[in-house]
Amino acid sequence: MALTLPDLPPPATGEGTPYCIIAKHRAAPGQGEALVTRMLEDLEATRSEIGCLQFHIHRDRSDPDLIVIYEVWRSIAALKSHFGEAYVQRFVADAGEYEPGDMETQWLEMLSPYAGGRDPR
């Protein structure tokens, strides 16, 4: 079964900060590594989109089948454009092979000023 891309709640009136999301993906038992491998195939394409400010894939340290993505997009329009990309549509179709249910999403309003990412090294 393919994932269902979520409806995007609109930004609050007057909100001018980037559009932020946390997406939690629950892989089928023992499929966490395969799901991460599949996600990493699209990492550079996602990061190269003009509207993508940050995109990070994380694995829960105590639960290897829980994958959490933190995303920051320039705007809701940029995220909608991302959802329409052919490689995203392929991932949506492929994800059912690794995760039996839909992802859980949280939509965040950025309250602090946006600060560009730093090289962690």
Backbone atoms as SQL, in Angstrom:
CREATE TABLE atoms (id INTEGER PRIMARY KEY, chain TEXT, resi INTEGER, resn TEXT, atom TEXT, x REAL, y REAL, z REAL);
INSERT INTO atoms VALUES
  (1, 'A', 1, 'MET', 'N', 0.837, -1.185, 0.000),
  (2, 'A', 1, 'MET', 'CA', 0.000, 0.000, 0.000),
  (3, 'A', 1, 'MET', 'C', 0.881, 1.247, 0.000),
  (4, 'A', 2, 'ALA', 'N', 0.598, 2.185, -0.855),
  (5, 'A', 2, 'ALA', 'CA', 1.370, 3.424, -0.948),
  (6, 'A', 2, 'ALA', 'C', 1.025, 4.344, 0.218),
  (7, 'A', 3, 'LEU', 'N', 1.944, 5.239, 0.520),
  (8, 'A', 3, 'LEU', 'CA', 1.670, 6.275, 1.521),
  (9, 'A', 3, 'LEU', 'C', 0.607, 7.228, 0.983),
  (10, 'A', 4, 'THR', 'N', -0.014, 7.940, 1.874),
  (11, 'A', 4, 'THR', 'CA', -0.908, 9.027, 1.496),
  (12, 'A', 4, 'THR', 'C', -0.238, 10.322, 1.911),
  (13, 'A', 5, 'LEU', 'N', 0.017, 11.190, 0.949),
  (14, 'A', 5, 'LEU', 'CA', 0.601, 12.482, 1.309),
  (15, 'A', 5, 'LEU', 'C', -0.446, 13.279, 2.079),
  (16, 'A', 6, 'PRO', 'N', -0.025, 13.925, 3.154),
  (17, 'A', 6, 'PRO', 'CA', -0.992, 14.620, 4.014),
  (18, 'A', 6, 'PRO', 'C', -1.490, 15.921, 3.408),
  (19, 'A', 7, 'ASP', 'N', -2.672, 16.327, 3.866),
  (20, 'A', 7, 'ASP', 'CA', -3.155, 17.668, 3.555),
  (21, 'A', 7, 'ASP', 'C', -2.272, 18.652, 4.306),
  (22, 'A', 8, 'LEU', 'N', -1.992, 19.768, 3.688),
  (23, 'A', 8, 'LEU', 'CA', -1.102, 20.752, 4.296),
  (24, 'A', 8, 'LEU', 'C', -1.917, 21.853, 4.953),
  (25, 'A', 9, 'PRO', 'N', -1.826, 21.980, 6.268),
  (26, 'A', 9, 'PRO', 'CA', -2.536, 23.093, 6.896),
  (27, 'A', 9, 'PRO', 'C', -1.892, 24.414, 6.479),
  (28, 'A', 10, 'PRO', 'N', -2.696, 25.420, 6.219),
  (29, 'A', 10, 'PRO', 'CA', -2.127, 26.693, 5.771),
  (30, 'A', 10, 'PRO', 'C', -1.380, 27.390, 6.903),
  (31, 'A', 11, 'PRO', 'N', -0.415, 28.221, 6.538),
  (32, 'A', 11, 'PRO', 'CA', 0.238, 29.037, 7.560),
  (33, 'A', 11, 'PRO', 'C', -0.776, 29.974, 8.211),
  (34, 'A', 12, 'ALA', 'N', -0.479, 30.385, 9.421),
  (35, 'A', 12, 'ALA', 'CA', -1.341, 31.341, 10.114),
  (36, 'A', 12, 'ALA', 'C', -1.322, 32.674, 9.363),
  (37, 'A', 13, 'THR', 'N', -2.373, 33.433, 9.499),
  (38, 'A', 13, 'THR', 'CA', -2.448, 34.748, 8.881),
  (39, 'A', 13, 'THR', 'C', -1.250, 35.583, 9.332),
  (40, 'A', 14, 'GLY', 'N', -0.532, 36.131, 8.384),
  (41, 'A', 14, 'GLY', 'CA', 0.615, 36.972, 8.695),
  (42, 'A', 14, 'GLY', 'C', 1.899, 36.204, 8.969),
  (43, 'A', 15, 'GLU', 'N', 1.831, 34.887, 8.982),
  (44, 'A', 15, 'GLU', 'CA', 3.033, 34.080, 9.246),
  (45, 'A', 15, 'GLU', 'C', 3.991, 34.221, 8.076),
  (46, 'A', 16, 'GLY', 'N', 5.225, 34.604, 8.353),
  (47, 'A', 16, 'GLY', 'CA', 6.202, 34.801, 7.291),
  (48, 'A', 16, 'GLY', 'C', 7.434, 33.939, 7.447),
  (49, 'A', 17, 'THR', 'N', 7.379, 32.983, 8.355),
  (50, 'A', 17, 'THR', 'CA', 8.542, 32.127, 8.580),
  (51, 'A', 17, 'THR', 'C', 8.491, 30.923, 7.650),
  (52, 'A', 18, 'PRO', 'N', 9.591, 30.182, 7.525),
  (53, 'A', 18, 'PRO', 'CA', 9.566, 28.966, 6.710),
  (54, 'A', 18, 'PRO', 'C', 8.521, 27.972, 7.215),
  (55, 'A', 19, 'TYR', 'N', 8.158, 27.039, 6.350),
  (56, 'A', 19, 'TYR', 'CA', 7.149, 26.020, 6.634),
  (57, 'A', 19, 'TYR', 'C', 7.893, 24.765, 7.101),
  (58, 'A', 20, 'CYS', 'N', 7.644, 24.332, 8.324),
  (59, 'A', 20, 'CYS', 'CA', 8.420, 23.258, 8.942),
  (60, 'A', 20, 'CYS', 'C', 7.562, 22.031, 9.227),
  (61, 'A', 21, 'ILE', 'N', 8.173, 20.867, 9.085),
  (62, 'A', 21, 'ILE', 'CA', 7.457, 19.605, 9.264),
  (63, 'A', 21, 'ILE', 'C', 8.347, 18.597, 9.978),
  (64, 'A', 22, 'ILE', 'N', 7.720, 17.776, 10.797),
  (65, 'A', 22, 'ILE', 'CA', 8.338, 16.549, 11.287),
  (66, 'A', 22, 'ILE', 'C', 7.465, 15.422, 10.756),
  (67, 'A', 23, 'ALA', 'N', 8.062, 14.481, 10.049),
  (68, 'A', 23, 'ALA', 'CA', 7.338, 13.324, 9.516),
  (69, 'A', 23, 'ALA', 'C', 7.925, 12.068, 10.138),
  (70, 'A', 24, 'LYS', 'N', 7.080, 11.288, 10.802),
  (71, 'A', 24, 'LYS', 'CA', 7.516, 10.045, 11.443),
  (72, 'A', 24, 'LYS', 'C', 7.041, 8.870, 10.600),
  (73, 'A', 25, 'HIS', 'N', 7.986, 8.036, 10.198),
  (74, 'A', 25, 'HIS', 'CA', 7.701, 6.853, 9.389),
  (75, 'A', 25, 'HIS', 'C', 7.973, 5.618, 10.245),
  (76, 'A', 26, 'ARG', 'N', 7.006, 4.740, 10.333),
  (77, 'A', 26, 'ARG', 'CA', 7.139, 3.494, 11.095),
  (78, 'A', 26, 'ARG', 'C', 7.308, 2.350, 10.100),
  (79, 'A', 27, 'ALA', 'N', 8.538, 1.829, 9.997),
  (80, 'A', 27, 'ALA', 'CA', 8.800, 0.701, 9.104),
  (81, 'A', 27, 'ALA', 'C', 8.212, -0.574, 9.701),
  (82, 'A', 28, 'ALA', 'N', 7.907, -1.520, 8.842),
  (83, 'A', 28, 'ALA', 'CA', 7.511, -2.841, 9.317),
  (84, 'A', 28, 'ALA', 'C', 8.681, -3.409, 10.126),
  (85, 'A', 29, 'PRO', 'N', 8.421, -4.281, 11.091),
  (86, 'A', 29, 'PRO', 'CA', 9.508, -4.830, 11.912),
  (87, 'A', 29, 'PRO', 'C', 10.666, -5.351, 11.054),
  (88, 'A', 30, 'GLY', 'N', 11.860, -4.850, 11.370),
  (89, 'A', 30, 'GLY', 'CA', 13.068, -5.254, 10.668),
  (90, 'A', 30, 'GLY', 'C', 13.296, -4.570, 9.330),
  (91, 'A', 31, 'GLN', 'N', 12.420, -3.656, 8.930),
  (92, 'A', 31, 'GLN', 'CA', 12.543, -2.986, 7.638),
  (93, 'A', 31, 'GLN', 'C', 13.102, -1.571, 7.729),
  (94, 'A', 32, 'GLY', 'N', 13.516, -1.151, 8.933),
  (95, 'A', 32, 'GLY', 'CA', 14.016, 0.208, 9.108),
  (96, 'A', 32, 'GLY', 'C', 15.203, 0.532, 8.218),
  (97, 'A', 33, 'GLU', 'N', 16.157, -0.367, 8.132),
  (98, 'A', 33, 'GLU', 'CA', 17.351, -0.114, 7.314),
  (99, 'A', 33, 'GLU', 'C', 16.981, 0.006, 5.839),
  (100, 'A', 34, 'ALA', 'N', 16.096, -0.867, 5.372),
  (101, 'A', 34, 'ALA', 'CA', 15.675, -0.809, 3.970),
  (102, 'A', 34, 'ALA', 'C', 14.937, 0.502, 3.681),
  (103, 'A', 35, 'LEU', 'N', 14.109, 0.952, 4.622),
  (104, 'A', 35, 'LEU', 'CA', 13.391, 2.214, 4.429),
  (105, 'A', 35, 'LEU', 'C', 14.364, 3.382, 4.386),
  (106, 'A', 36, 'VAL', 'N', 15.344, 3.396, 5.270),
  (107, 'A', 36, 'VAL', 'CA', 16.347, 4.471, 5.261),
  (108, 'A', 36, 'VAL', 'C', 17.110, 4.465, 3.940),
  (109, 'A', 37, 'THR', 'N', 17.507, 3.293, 3.488),
  (110, 'A', 37, 'THR', 'CA', 18.227, 3.191, 2.216),
  (111, 'A', 37, 'THR', 'C', 17.396, 3.787, 1.086),
  (112, 'A', 38, 'ARG', 'N', 16.103, 3.463, 1.069),
  (113, 'A', 38, 'ARG', 'CA', 15.221, 4.007, 0.021),
  (114, 'A', 38, 'ARG', 'C', 15.086, 5.521, 0.149),
  (115, 'A', 39, 'MET', 'N', 14.958, 6.022, 1.368),
  (116, 'A', 39, 'MET', 'CA', 14.852, 7.470, 1.572),
  (117, 'A', 39, 'MET', 'C', 16.110, 8.191, 1.107),
  (118, 'A', 40, 'LEU', 'N', 17.265, 7.624, 1.416),
  (119, 'A', 40, 'LEU', 'CA', 18.528, 8.271, 1.059),
  (120, 'A', 40, 'LEU', 'C', 18.710, 8.383, -0.455),
  (121, 'A', 41, 'GLU', 'N', 18.034, 7.529, -1.226),
  (122, 'A', 41, 'GLU', 'CA', 18.114, 7.624, -2.685),
  (123, 'A', 41, 'GLU', 'C', 17.626, 8.986, -3.188),
  (124, 'A', 42, 'ASP', 'N', 16.706, 9.602, -2.464),
  (125, 'A', 42, 'ASP', 'CA', 16.106, 10.866, -2.900),
  (126, 'A', 42, 'ASP', 'C', 16.626, 12.087, -2.132),
  (127, 'A', 43, 'LEU', 'N', 17.576, 11.878, -1.252),
  (128, 'A', 43, 'LEU', 'CA', 18.037, 12.973, -0.392),
  (129, 'A', 43, 'LEU', 'C', 18.576, 14.156, -1.187),
  (130, 'A', 44, 'GLU', 'N', 19.497, 13.914, -2.083),
  (131, 'A', 44, 'GLU', 'CA', 20.119, 15.023, -2.812),
  (132, 'A', 44, 'GLU', 'C', 19.125, 15.723, -3.734),
  (133, 'A', 45, 'ALA', 'N', 18.220, 14.963, -4.340),
  (134, 'A', 45, 'ALA', 'CA', 17.199, 15.587, -5.196),
  (135, 'A', 45, 'ALA', 'C', 16.326, 16.518, -4.369),
  (136, 'A', 46, 'THR', 'N', 15.953, 16.075, -3.172),
  (137, 'A', 46, 'THR', 'CA', 15.123, 16.924, -2.306),
  (138, 'A', 46, 'THR', 'C', 15.894, 18.165, -1.891),
  (139, 'A', 47, 'ARG', 'N', 17.109, 17.979, -1.425),
  (140, 'A', 47, 'ARG', 'CA', 17.900, 19.127, -0.969),
  (141, 'A', 47, 'ARG', 'C', 18.213, 20.105, -2.092),
  (142, 'A', 48, 'SER', 'N', 18.222, 19.642, -3.325),
  (143, 'A', 48, 'SER', 'CA', 18.546, 20.538, -4.432),
  (144, 'A', 48, 'SER', 'C', 17.346, 21.364, -4.895),
  (145, 'A', 49, 'GLU', 'N', 16.156, 21.041, -4.411),
  (146, 'A', 49, 'GLU', 'CA', 14.989, 21.850, -4.783),
  (147, 'A', 49, 'GLU', 'C', 15.158, 23.253, -4.211),
  (148, 'A', 50, 'ILE', 'N', 14.836, 24.247, -5.012),
  (149, 'A', 50, 'ILE', 'CA', 15.063, 25.635, -4.627),
  (150, 'A', 50, 'ILE', 'C', 14.321, 26.024, -3.347),
  (151, 'A', 51, 'GLY', 'N', 13.174, 25.420, -3.091),
  (152, 'A', 51, 'GLY', 'CA', 12.388, 25.764, -1.907),
  (153, 'A', 51, 'GLY', 'C', 12.765, 25.012, -0.651),
  (154, 'A', 52, 'CYS', 'N', 13.689, 24.047, -0.763),
  (155, 'A', 52, 'CYS', 'CA', 14.099, 23.255, 0.403),
  (156, 'A', 52, 'CYS', 'C', 15.222, 23.974, 1.147),
  (157, 'A', 53, 'LEU', 'N', 14.964, 24.322, 2.407),
  (158, 'A', 53, 'LEU', 'CA', 15.982, 24.974, 3.220),
  (159, 'A', 53, 'LEU', 'C', 16.743, 23.969, 4.076),
  (160, 'A', 54, 'GLN', 'N', 16.036, 22.949, 4.574),
  (161, 'A', 54, 'GLN', 'CA', 16.658, 21.894, 5.377),
  (162, 'A', 54, 'GLN', 'C', 15.879, 20.608, 5.162),
  (163, 'A', 55, 'PHE', 'N', 16.587, 19.484, 5.128),
  (164, 'A', 55, 'PHE', 'CA', 15.941, 18.183, 5.023),
  (165, 'A', 55, 'PHE', 'C', 16.882, 17.169, 5.656),
  (166, 'A', 56, 'HIS', 'N', 16.449, 16.594, 6.771),
  (167, 'A', 56, 'HIS', 'CA', 17.304, 15.675, 7.535),
  (168, 'A', 56, 'HIS', 'C', 16.543, 14.406, 7.872),
  (169, 'A', 57, 'ILE', 'N', 17.196, 13.271, 7.652),
  (170, 'A', 57, 'ILE', 'CA', 16.624, 11.961, 7.957),
  (171, 'A', 57, 'ILE', 'C', 17.281, 11.452, 9.234),
  (172, 'A', 58, 'HIS', 'N', 16.458, 11.044, 10.206),
  (173, 'A', 58, 'HIS', 'CA', 16.949, 10.568, 11.497),
  (174, 'A', 58, 'HIS', 'C', 16.371, 9.191, 11.790),
  (175, 'A', 59, 'ARG', 'N', 17.097, 8.403, 12.575),
  (176, 'A', 59, 'ARG', 'CA', 16.575, 7.136, 13.071),
  (177, 'A', 59, 'ARG', 'C', 16.555, 7.216, 14.600),
  (178, 'A', 60, 'ASP', 'N', 15.476, 6.747, 15.189),
  (179, 'A', 60, 'ASP', 'CA', 15.366, 6.710, 16.644),
  (180, 'A', 60, 'ASP', 'C', 16.439, 5.756, 17.179),
  (181, 'A', 61, 'ARG', 'N', 17.221, 6.208, 18.119),
  (182, 'A', 61, 'ARG', 'CA', 18.332, 5.398, 18.645),
  (183, 'A', 61, 'ARG', 'C', 17.874, 4.129, 19.356),
  (184, 'A', 62, 'SER', 'N', 16.687, 4.149, 19.926),
  (185, 'A', 62, 'SER', 'CA', 16.216, 2.962, 20.646),
  (186, 'A', 62, 'SER', 'C', 15.199, 2.148, 19.849),
  (187, 'A', 63, 'ASP', 'N', 14.796, 2.627, 18.693),
  (188, 'A', 63, 'ASP', 'CA', 13.796, 1.936, 17.873),
  (189, 'A', 63, 'ASP', 'C', 14.210, 2.070, 16.405),
  (190, 'A', 64, 'PRO', 'N', 14.990, 1.127, 15.885),
  (191, 'A', 64, 'PRO', 'CA', 15.538, 1.268, 14.531),
  (192, 'A', 64, 'PRO', 'C', 14.505, 1.234, 13.408),
  (193, 'A', 65, 'ASP', 'N', 13.262, 0.933, 13.718),
  (194, 'A', 65, 'ASP', 'CA', 12.226, 0.943, 12.691),
  (195, 'A', 65, 'ASP', 'C', 11.429, 2.253, 12.679),
  (196, 'A', 66, 'LEU', 'N', 11.827, 3.208, 13.516),
  (197, 'A', 66, 'LEU', 'CA', 11.188, 4.527, 13.534),
  (198, 'A', 66, 'LEU', 'C', 12.138, 5.537, 12.890),
  (199, 'A', 67, 'ILE', 'N', 11.710, 6.075, 11.761),
  (200, 'A', 67, 'ILE', 'CA', 12.502, 7.047, 11.008),
  (201, 'A', 67, 'ILE', 'C', 11.776, 8.383, 11.085),
  (202, 'A', 68, 'VAL', 'N', 12.526, 9.433, 11.434),
  (203, 'A', 68, 'VAL', 'CA', 11.946, 10.761, 11.605),
  (204, 'A', 68, 'VAL', 'C', 12.643, 11.724, 10.645),
  (205, 'A', 69, 'ILE', 'N', 11.844, 12.445, 9.902),
  (206, 'A', 69, 'ILE', 'CA', 12.385, 13.438, 8.966),
  (207, 'A', 69, 'ILE', 'C', 12.024, 14.824, 9.473),
  (208, 'A', 70, 'TYR', 'N', 13.017, 15.708, 9.500),
  (209, 'A', 70, 'TYR', 'CA', 12.800, 17.112, 9.841),
  (210, 'A', 70, 'TYR', 'C', 13.033, 17.908, 8.566),
  (211, 'A', 71, 'GLU', 'N', 12.017, 18.698, 8.185),
  (212, 'A', 71, 'GLU', 'CA', 12.068, 19.446, 6.936),
  (213, 'A', 71, 'GLU', 'C', 11.752, 20.917, 7.186),
  (214, 'A', 72, 'VAL', 'N', 12.441, 21.782, 6.458),
  (215, 'A', 72, 'VAL', 'CA', 12.136, 23.214, 6.470),
  (216, 'A', 72, 'VAL', 'C', 12.065, 23.660, 5.012),
  (217, 'A', 73, 'TRP', 'N', 10.910, 24.225, 4.654),
  (218, 'A', 73, 'TRP', 'CA', 10.661, 24.679, 3.289),
  (219, 'A', 73, 'TRP', 'C', 10.442, 26.182, 3.289),
  (220, 'A', 74, 'ARG', 'N', 10.846, 26.818, 2.225),
  (221, 'A', 74, 'ARG', 'CA', 10.723, 28.272, 2.089),
  (222, 'A', 74, 'ARG', 'C', 9.271, 28.719, 2.263),
  (223, 'A', 75, 'SER', 'N', 8.323, 27.875, 1.803),
  (224, 'A', 75, 'SER', 'CA', 6.900, 28.233, 1.854),
  (225, 'A', 75, 'SER', 'C', 6.067, 26.968, 1.678),
  (226, 'A', 76, 'ILE', 'N', 4.767, 27.104, 1.913),
  (227, 'A', 76, 'ILE', 'CA', 3.862, 25.983, 1.658),
  (228, 'A', 76, 'ILE', 'C', 3.826, 25.675, 0.160),
  (229, 'A', 77, 'ALA', 'N', 3.940, 26.701, -0.681),
  (230, 'A', 77, 'ALA', 'CA', 3.959, 26.473, -2.131),
  (231, 'A', 77, 'ALA', 'C', 5.163, 25.619, -2.525),
  (232, 'A', 78, 'ALA', 'N', 6.302, 25.846, -1.893),
  (233, 'A', 78, 'ALA', 'CA', 7.499, 25.049, -2.187),
  (234, 'A', 78, 'ALA', 'C', 7.282, 23.584, -1.804),
  (235, 'A', 79, 'LEU', 'N', 6.626, 23.350, -0.678),
  (236, 'A', 79, 'LEU', 'CA', 6.358, 21.969, -0.260),
  (237, 'A', 79, 'LEU', 'C', 5.354, 21.304, -1.194),
  (238, 'A', 80, 'LYS', 'N', 4.327, 22.043, -1.599),
  (239, 'A', 80, 'LYS', 'CA', 3.363, 21.478, -2.551),
  (240, 'A', 80, 'LYS', 'C', 4.057, 21.115, -3.863),
  (241, 'A', 81, 'SER', 'N', 4.969, 21.948, -4.303),
  (242, 'A', 81, 'SER', 'CA', 5.733, 21.656, -5.516),
  (243, 'A', 81, 'SER', 'C', 6.559, 20.381, -5.327),
  (244, 'A', 82, 'HIS', 'N', 7.171, 20.231, -4.166),
  (245, 'A', 82, 'HIS', 'CA', 7.949, 19.035, -3.837),
  (246, 'A', 82, 'HIS', 'C', 7.084, 17.784, -3.936),
  (247, 'A', 83, 'PHE', 'N', 5.883, 17.847, -3.360),
  (248, 'A', 83, 'PHE', 'CA', 4.971, 16.701, -3.398),
  (249, 'A', 83, 'PHE', 'C', 4.644, 16.281, -4.828),
  (250, 'A', 84, 'GLY', 'N', 4.686, 17.221, -5.765),
  (251, 'A', 84, 'GLY', 'CA', 4.366, 16.922, -7.155),
  (252, 'A', 84, 'GLY', 'C', 5.516, 16.363, -7.970),
  (253, 'A', 85, 'GLU', 'N', 6.720, 16.366, -7.413),
  (254, 'A', 85, 'GLU', 'CA', 7.885, 15.858, -8.146),
  (255, 'A', 85, 'GLU', 'C', 7.735, 14.360, -8.423),
  (256, 'A', 86, 'ALA', 'N', 8.180, 13.926, -9.600),
  (257, 'A', 86, 'ALA', 'CA', 8.051, 12.517, -9.993),
  (258, 'A', 86, 'ALA', 'C', 8.764, 11.592, -9.008),
  (259, 'A', 87, 'TYR', 'N', 9.941, 11.983, -8.524),
  (260, 'A', 87, 'TYR', 'CA', 10.668, 11.100, -7.604),
  (261, 'A', 87, 'TYR', 'C', 9.944, 10.979, -6.261),
  (262, 'A', 88, 'VAL', 'N', 9.225, 12.011, -5.843),
  (263, 'A', 88, 'VAL', 'CA', 8.435, 11.928, -4.610),
  (264, 'A', 88, 'VAL', 'C', 7.258, 10.982, -4.813),
  (265, 'A', 89, 'GLN', 'N', 6.632, 11.078, -5.951),
  (266, 'A', 89, 'GLN', 'CA', 5.517, 10.171, -6.259),
  (267, 'A', 89, 'GLN', 'C', 5.994, 8.717, -6.303),
  (268, 'A', 90, 'ARG', 'N', 7.205, 8.480, -6.813),
  (269, 'A', 90, 'ARG', 'CA', 7.767, 7.115, -6.805),
  (270, 'A', 90, 'ARG', 'C', 7.997, 6.647, -5.376),
  (271, 'A', 91, 'PHE', 'N', 8.524, 7.550, -4.511),
  (272, 'A', 91, 'PHE', 'CA', 8.736, 7.165, -3.120),
  (273, 'A', 91, 'PHE', 'C', 7.413, 6.820, -2.441),
  (274, 'A', 92, 'VAL', 'N', 6.399, 7.625, -2.669),
  (275, 'A', 92, 'VAL', 'CA', 5.078, 7.376, -2.080),
  (276, 'A', 92, 'VAL', 'C', 4.599, 5.970, -2.458),
  (277, 'A', 93, 'ALA', 'N', 4.792, 5.603, -3.721),
  (278, 'A', 93, 'ALA', 'CA', 4.382, 4.266, -4.173),
  (279, 'A', 93, 'ALA', 'C', 5.270, 3.173, -3.573),
  (280, 'A', 94, 'ASP', 'N', 6.580, 3.416, -3.510),
  (281, 'A', 94, 'ASP', 'CA', 7.531, 2.418, -3.009),
  (282, 'A', 94, 'ASP', 'C', 7.434, 2.197, -1.505),
  (283, 'A', 95, 'ALA', 'N', 7.059, 3.228, -0.755),
  (284, 'A', 95, 'ALA', 'CA', 7.119, 3.171, 0.708),
  (285, 'A', 95, 'ALA', 'C', 6.265, 2.051, 1.292),
  (286, 'A', 96, 'GLY', 'N', 5.184, 1.698, 0.620),
  (287, 'A', 96, 'GLY', 'CA', 4.331, 0.625, 1.109),
  (288, 'A', 96, 'GLY', 'C', 5.048, -0.703, 1.221),
  (289, 'A', 97, 'GLU', 'N', 6.137, -0.831, 0.500),
  (290, 'A', 97, 'GLU', 'CA', 6.957, -2.039, 0.574),
  (291, 'A', 97, 'GLU', 'C', 7.663, -2.146, 1.929),
  (292, 'A', 98, 'TYR', 'N', 7.882, -1.013, 2.594),
  (293, 'A', 98, 'TYR', 'CA', 8.652, -0.974, 3.829),
  (294, 'A', 98, 'TYR', 'C', 7.838, -0.586, 5.057),
  (295, 'A', 99, 'GLU', 'N', 6.806, 0.220, 4.859),
  (296, 'A', 99, 'GLU', 'CA', 6.009, 0.661, 6.003),
  (297, 'A', 99, 'GLU', 'C', 4.534, 0.372, 5.761),
  (298, 'A', 100, 'PRO', 'N', 3.913, -0.318, 6.711),
  (299, 'A', 100, 'PRO', 'CA', 2.543, -0.782, 6.503),
  (300, 'A', 100, 'PRO', 'C', 1.465, 0.294, 6.671),
  (301, 'A', 101, 'GLY', 'N', 1.785, 1.416, 7.278),
  (302, 'A', 101, 'GLY', 'CA', 0.787, 2.459, 7.505),
  (303, 'A', 101, 'GLY', 'C', 1.286, 3.791, 7.002),
  (304, 'A', 102, 'ASP', 'N', 0.472, 4.807, 7.203),
  (305, 'A', 102, 'ASP', 'CA', 0.870, 6.152, 6.798),
  (306, 'A', 102, 'ASP', 'C', 1.807, 6.779, 7.821),
  (307, 'A', 103, 'MET', 'N', 2.537, 7.759, 7.362),
  (308, 'A', 103, 'MET', 'CA', 3.411, 8.505, 8.260),
  (309, 'A', 103, 'MET', 'C', 2.567, 9.407, 9.164),
  (310, 'A', 104, 'GLU', 'N', 3.156, 9.775, 10.274),
  (311, 'A', 104, 'GLU', 'CA', 2.539, 10.743, 11.192),
  (312, 'A', 104, 'GLU', 'C', 3.255, 12.069, 10.972),
  (313, 'A', 105, 'THR', 'N', 2.515, 13.153, 10.854),
  (314, 'A', 105, 'THR', 'CA', 3.150, 14.449, 10.598),
  (315, 'A', 105, 'THR', 'C', 2.802, 15.461, 11.676),
  (316, 'A', 106, 'GLN', 'N', 3.735, 16.336, 11.912),
  (317, 'A', 106, 'GLN', 'CA', 3.535, 17.495, 12.782),
  (318, 'A', 106, 'GLN', 'C', 3.924, 18.717, 11.968),
  (319, 'A', 107, 'TRP', 'N', 3.089, 19.736, 12.010),
  (320, 'A', 107, 'TRP', 'CA', 3.309, 20.973, 11.266),
  (321, 'A', 107, 'TRP', 'C', 3.714, 22.029, 12.273),
  (322, 'A', 108, 'LEU', 'N', 4.896, 22.579, 12.099),
  (323, 'A', 108, 'LEU', 'CA', 5.458, 23.482, 13.090),
  (324, 'A', 108, 'LEU', 'C', 5.493, 24.915, 12.586),
  (325, 'A', 109, 'GLU', 'N', 5.154, 25.830, 13.469),
  (326, 'A', 109, 'GLU', 'CA', 5.343, 27.254, 13.192),
  (327, 'A', 109, 'GLU', 'C', 6.675, 27.642, 13.817),
  (328, 'A', 110, 'MET', 'N', 7.579, 28.169, 13.022),
  (329, 'A', 110, 'MET', 'CA', 8.898, 28.559, 13.507),
  (330, 'A', 110, 'MET', 'C', 8.772, 29.884, 14.254),
  (331, 'A', 111, 'LEU', 'N', 9.053, 29.861, 15.541),
  (332, 'A', 111, 'LEU', 'CA', 8.906, 31.062, 16.363),
  (333, 'A', 111, 'LEU', 'C', 10.210, 31.833, 16.526),
  (334, 'A', 112, 'SER', 'N', 11.331, 31.157, 16.403),
  (335, 'A', 112, 'SER', 'CA', 12.615, 31.845, 16.461),
  (336, 'A', 112, 'SER', 'C', 13.010, 32.270, 15.049),
  (337, 'A', 113, 'PRO', 'N', 13.886, 33.258, 14.919),
  (338, 'A', 113, 'PRO', 'CA', 14.331, 33.644, 13.579),
  (339, 'A', 113, 'PRO', 'C', 15.040, 32.472, 12.898),
  (340, 'A', 114, 'TYR', 'N', 14.831, 32.333, 11.598),
  (341, 'A', 114, 'TYR', 'CA', 15.479, 31.259, 10.859),
  (342, 'A', 114, 'TYR', 'C', 16.978, 31.502, 10.833),
  (343, 'A', 115, 'ALA', 'N', 17.740, 30.459, 11.111),
  (344, 'A', 115, 'ALA', 'CA', 19.196, 30.515, 11.016),
  (345, 'A', 115, 'ALA', 'C', 19.629, 29.392, 10.085),
  (346, 'A', 116, 'GLY', 'N', 20.405, 29.716, 9.080),
  (347, 'A', 116, 'GLY', 'CA', 20.863, 28.695, 8.138),
  (348, 'A', 116, 'GLY', 'C', 21.640, 27.612, 8.845),
  (349, 'A', 117, 'GLY', 'N', 21.669, 26.447, 8.232),
  (350, 'A', 117, 'GLY', 'CA', 22.378, 25.321, 8.817),
  (351, 'A', 117, 'GLY', 'C', 23.884, 25.559, 8.849),
  (352, 'A', 118, 'ARG', 'N', 24.540, 24.884, 9.746),
  (353, 'A', 118, 'ARG', 'CA', 25.995, 24.933, 9.858),
  (354, 'A', 118, 'ARG', 'C', 26.542, 23.547, 9.605),
  (355, 'A', 119, 'ASP', 'N', 27.740, 23.481, 9.092),
  (356, 'A', 119, 'ASP', 'CA', 28.408, 22.200, 8.900),
  (357, 'A', 119, 'ASP', 'C', 28.691, 21.622, 10.290),
  (358, 'A', 120, 'PRO', 'N', 28.202, 20.411, 10.593),
  (359, 'A', 120, 'PRO', 'CA', 28.393, 19.860, 11.935),
  (360, 'A', 120, 'PRO', 'C', 29.811, 19.378, 12.213),
  (361, 'A', 121, 'ARG', 'N', 30.647, 19.378, 11.209),
  (362, 'A', 121, 'ARG', 'CA', 32.017, 18.880, 11.444),
  (363, 'A', 121, 'ARG', 'C', 32.939, 19.936, 11.925);
